[in-house]
Coordinates of C-alpha atoms in Angstrom, one line a residue:
M1 CA 41.8 4.5 11.8
A2 CA 45.6 4.7 13.3
R3 CA 46.3 7.4 14.6
F4 CA 49.8 10.1 14.0
T5 CA 51.6 12.8 15.9
P6 CA 52.9 15.4 13.9
F7 CA 56.6 16.1 14.4
L8 CA 58.0 19.2 15.2
F9 CA 60.9 20.3 13.2
L10 CA 62.7 24.2 13.9
V11 CA 65.5 25.3 12.4
R12 CA 67.0 28.8 14.0
T13 CA 68.8 31.7 12.0
S14 CA 69.8 35.2 13.4
S15 CA 66.9 36.9 12.7
I16 CA 64.6 34.3 11.5
V17 CA 63.0 31.4 12.6
A18 CA 60.9 28.7 10.4
V19 CA 59.2 26.3 10.8
A20 CA 57.5 23.0 9.4
C21 CA 55.0 20.6 11.0
F22 CA 55.7 16.5 9.4
S23 CA 53.0 14.1 9.5
P24 CA 52.6 11.5 7.0
L25 CA 49.8 13.0 6.0
G26 CA 51.8 15.7 4.3
L27 CA 53.7 18.5 4.7
K28 CA 53.4 22.2 6.4
F29 CA 55.6 24.3 6.1
G30 CA 54.7 27.4 8.8
F31 CA 57.3 31.1 7.5
G32 CA 57.7 33.8 10.9
L33 CA 60.2 36.9 11.6
A34 CA 61.7 37.1 15.1
R35 CA 64.3 38.0 16.6
T36 CA 66.8 35.6 18.6
E37 CA 69.2 35.2 20.9
E38 CA 68.6 31.5 22.2
Y39 CA 70.3 28.6 21.6
S40 CA 69.2 26.8 18.7
Y41 CA 67.7 23.6 18.5
S42 CA 67.5 21.4 15.4
T43 CA 66.8 17.9 15.2
S44 CA 65.5 15.3 12.0
P45 CA 62.5 14.6 12.1
P46 CA 62.1 11.1 11.7
F47 CA 60.0 10.0 8.8
P48 CA 60.8 12.1 5.4
P49 CA 57.7 13.8 4.4
P50 CA 55.9 12.2 1.2
A51 CA 58.2 12.9 -2.2
S52 CA 55.3 12.1 -4.2
G53 CA 51.8 12.7 -4.5
P54 CA 49.0 15.1 -6.1
P55 CA 49.9 18.9 -5.6
P56 CA 47.9 21.7 -3.8
P57 CA 45.5 23.2 -5.4
A58 CA 46.4 26.8 -7.2
G59 CA 46.7 29.7 -3.7
D60 CA 46.8 26.5 -1.6
L61 CA 49.5 27.9 1.6
S62 CA 49.8 24.2 3.0
G63 CA 52.4 23.5 1.8
P64 CA 55.2 24.8 1.1
M65 CA 54.8 27.4 -1.0
S66 CA 57.0 27.1 -4.9
S67 CA 58.1 30.6 -6.6
P68 CA 55.4 31.0 -9.1
T69 CA 58.8 30.9 -11.7
S70 CA 60.6 27.9 -12.6
P71 CA 64.4 27.6 -10.4
A72 CA 65.9 26.8 -14.0
A73 CA 64.3 30.2 -15.1
V74 CA 65.3 32.3 -12.1
L75 CA 68.5 30.8 -12.3
S76 CA 69.4 31.9 -15.8
H77 CA 66.9 35.6 -16.1
P78 CA 68.3 37.2 -12.8
S79 CA 65.5 39.9 -11.9
P80 CA 67.5 42.8 -12.0
G81 CA 63.9 45.0 -10.1
R82 CA 64.2 42.2 -7.3
H83 CA 61.5 41.5 -6.4
Y84 CA 60.3 38.7 -3.5
Y85 CA 56.9 37.5 -2.2
L86 CA 56.2 36.8 1.9
A87 CA 53.7 33.9 2.7
V88 CA 51.3 34.7 5.4
D89 CA 49.9 31.5 6.7
R90 CA 46.9 33.5 7.1
I91 CA 45.1 36.7 7.1
Q92 CA 44.9 37.3 11.3
F93 CA 48.6 35.9 11.4
K94 CA 49.5 39.0 8.9
M95 CA 49.2 42.4 10.8
R96 CA 51.8 40.1 13.3
T97 CA 54.7 38.9 10.5
L98 CA 54.9 43.6 9.4
L99 CA 55.5 44.4 13.2
E100 CA 57.9 41.7 13.7
L101 CA 59.4 42.2 10.2
L102 CA 59.6 45.8 10.9
G103 CA 61.5 44.7 13.9
V104 CA 64.4 42.5 11.7
V105 CA 64.7 45.5 10.1
A106 CA 64.9 48.1 12.5
D107 CA 68.7 48.1 12.8
R108 CA 68.9 49.4 9.4
R109 CA 66.5 52.5 9.5
L110 CA 66.5 52.0 6.2
P111 CA 63.4 54.6 4.1
I112 CA 60.5 52.0 4.0
V113 CA 56.6 52.7 1.7
I114 CA 53.9 50.9 3.5
C115 CA 51.2 49.9 0.8
V116 CA 47.6 49.8 0.8
S117 CA 44.7 49.4 -1.7
S118 CA 42.1 51.1 1.1
R119 CA 41.6 52.8 3.5
D120 CA 40.4 50.9 6.2
E121 CA 43.4 48.9 6.3
L122 CA 45.3 52.3 5.8
D123 CA 44.8 52.9 9.0
A124 CA 45.0 49.4 10.7
V125 CA 48.4 49.5 9.2
C126 CA 48.6 53.0 10.5
A127 CA 47.2 51.9 14.3
A128 CA 50.4 48.8 14.9
V129 CA 53.6 50.6 13.9
A130 CA 52.8 53.9 15.4
N131 CA 53.6 51.5 18.6
L132 CA 56.8 50.8 17.8
P133 CA 60.0 52.9 19.4
F134 CA 62.0 52.8 16.6
V135 CA 60.0 53.7 13.5
S136 CA 58.8 57.5 12.4
L137 CA 55.8 56.7 10.9
S138 CA 53.8 59.5 8.2
P139 CA 50.3 58.7 7.0
L140 CA 49.3 59.8 3.3
Y141 CA 45.7 60.1 3.6
S142 CA 43.4 61.6 0.6
D143 CA 41.7 64.5 2.4
Q144 CA 45.3 65.4 3.9
A145 CA 46.2 69.3 3.9
E146 CA 48.1 69.9 0.9
A147 CA 51.3 71.9 3.3
E148 CA 50.9 68.9 5.0
R149 CA 51.0 66.4 2.4
A150 CA 54.7 68.2 0.7
S151 CA 56.4 68.1 4.2
I152 CA 55.8 65.2 4.7
L153 CA 57.3 64.2 0.8
E154 CA 59.8 66.3 1.2
K155 CA 60.8 64.9 4.8
F156 CA 61.1 61.4 2.9
R157 CA 62.9 61.7 0.1
H158 CA 65.5 63.8 2.6
T159 CA 66.1 61.1 4.6
T160 CA 66.4 58.9 1.6
T161 CA 68.7 61.0 0.3
H162 CA 71.4 61.0 3.5
W163 CA 70.8 56.8 4.4
N164 CA 71.5 57.1 0.5
Q165 CA 74.7 59.3 0.6
T166 CA 75.3 57.7 4.1
T167 CA 75.5 54.0 3.4
K168 CA 77.6 55.0 0.4
A169 CA 80.0 56.6 2.1
T170 CA 80.0 53.6 5.3
D171 CA 81.0 49.7 4.9
I172 CA 78.1 48.2 5.5
A173 CA 79.3 46.5 8.1
D174 CA 79.1 49.8 10.3
S175 CA 76.4 51.2 8.1
S176 CA 74.1 49.1 10.1
K177 CA 74.8 51.3 13.5
P178 CA 71.7 53.7 13.8
E179 CA 73.8 56.3 14.7
S180 CA 75.4 55.7 11.4
V181 CA 71.8 56.4 9.3
G182 CA 68.9 58.1 11.5
S183 CA 67.5 57.5 14.8
K184 CA 64.7 55.0 13.3
L185 CA 62.7 54.1 10.8
S186 CA 61.0 56.7 8.7
I187 CA 58.0 54.9 6.8
I188 CA 55.0 56.7 4.8
V189 CA 51.7 54.1 4.9
T190 CA 49.9 55.0 1.4
T191 CA 46.6 54.5 -0.9
D192 CA 47.7 53.8 -4.0
A193 CA 45.0 56.7 -4.4
C194 CA 48.0 59.0 -2.6
L195 CA 51.1 57.7 -4.9
P196 CA 53.5 60.6 -5.6
L197 CA 51.6 62.3 -8.8
A198 CA 54.4 63.2 -11.7
A199 CA 51.2 64.9 -12.8
M200 CA 51.3 67.1 -9.6
A201 CA 55.3 67.3 -10.2
E202 CA 56.0 65.4 -7.8
P203 CA 59.2 63.1 -7.8
P204 CA 59.5 59.6 -6.7
L205 CA 60.1 59.0 -2.7
T206 CA 63.3 56.8 -3.9
A207 CA 62.7 54.4 -1.2
R208 CA 65.0 51.6 0.2
V209 CA 61.5 49.3 0.2
L210 CA 58.1 49.6 -0.7
M211 CA 55.9 46.3 1.6
N212 CA 52.8 46.0 -0.7
Y213 CA 51.0 45.0 2.5
E214 CA 48.0 44.3 0.2
L215 CA 49.1 42.6 -3.3
P216 CA 47.7 45.2 -6.6
T217 CA 45.4 42.6 -8.2
K218 CA 46.6 44.8 -11.5
K219 CA 49.6 44.7 -13.5
E220 CA 49.4 49.2 -13.9
A221 CA 48.6 49.6 -9.7
Y222 CA 52.1 47.3 -9.4
L223 CA 54.1 48.7 -11.9
R224 CA 52.7 52.2 -10.9
R225 CA 54.1 51.1 -6.8
M226 CA 56.9 50.7 -8.1
S227 CA 58.2 53.4 -10.4
S228 CA 56.2 56.1 -7.6
C229 CA 57.6 54.6 -4.3
L230 CA 60.8 52.3 -5.3
A231 CA 64.8 53.3 -4.9
A232 CA 66.2 52.1 -8.6
D233 CA 68.6 49.2 -6.6
G234 CA 65.8 49.1 -4.0
I235 CA 64.0 46.2 -3.0
V236 CA 59.8 44.8 -2.9
I237 CA 58.6 42.4 -0.1
N238 CA 54.8 41.0 -1.3
M239 CA 53.2 40.1 1.6
V240 CA 50.9 37.1 0.4
V241 CA 48.4 35.4 2.5
G242 CA 46.0 31.9 0.8
G243 CA 44.5 32.6 -2.3
E244 CA 46.6 35.2 -3.0
V245 CA 49.1 33.5 -4.8
A246 CA 47.2 32.9 -8.2
T247 CA 47.3 36.9 -8.3
L248 CA 50.8 37.4 -7.5
K249 CA 51.3 34.6 -10.3
S250 CA 49.3 37.0 -12.5
L251 CA 51.2 39.9 -11.4
E252 CA 55.1 38.3 -12.2
E253 CA 53.9 36.9 -16.2
S254 CA 52.2 39.8 -17.3
S255 CA 54.7 42.0 -16.1
G256 CA 57.4 40.4 -16.7
L257 CA 58.9 40.5 -13.3
L258 CA 61.7 37.7 -11.2
I259 CA 59.4 37.7 -7.9
A260 CA 61.4 35.0 -5.7
E261 CA 60.8 33.4 -2.5
M262 CA 62.2 36.2 0.6
P263 CA 65.5 34.6 2.1
I264 CA 65.8 33.9 5.4
H265 CA 68.4 35.8 6.0
I266 CA 66.9 39.2 5.3
S267 CA 70.3 40.9 5.4
E268 CA 71.5 38.7 2.2
I269 CA 68.6 41.3 -0.2
L270 CA 69.1 44.8 2.0

């Protein structure tokens, strides 16, 4: 059997790099986030990717990930909630992708809530994010003292109020400066069990960005994360790995939401 050498195709943007690997046997697409300071390098592939062939099975990320909703549906029914997914090739790259994404948005000093599904993942995310010098991190634990929890929630709401007032009063180009909205990214990491409770008179966090580091499997959990954490004009970023593609599509269909692929230029949605 003849051997073929894959061809690497690199596209550089101001803050994000997309890499595609072409071979006669198919196309593999990898999406990564990074700060880029070097000059761009781009060529055209020596041959186009195959135009036909059987589609990959559900949940397979070996090929380009398509939106769970057709382009026509997205165009004719724009999603007011602004929901996006970010495909991660392998689970071992997930944490690094999260840290790089936070680095990309660091200058905006956004109020962010990161949701996970278990205490183990909460501990892992906190351990990694705590090492970032531009982050002010506050985890919510189920066994947290009531006074400490109340202080964390109140401080975060104060931060979101200040950020919203600042961005409304300032031109968007100037609001990207760190000194205009605060010194650090304000981040809360929480599990579903520790989300703010209306029954306990805890108002929503109204974060600018909700990151689902772990995708909930049920519509009710997804919607509760939104109502408890997200501002009316906020955005949701869902990190999706491998077999979670089917879960994402199920959430989209059952909730009536449109979840689009996160754009290469993330500044377009912030």
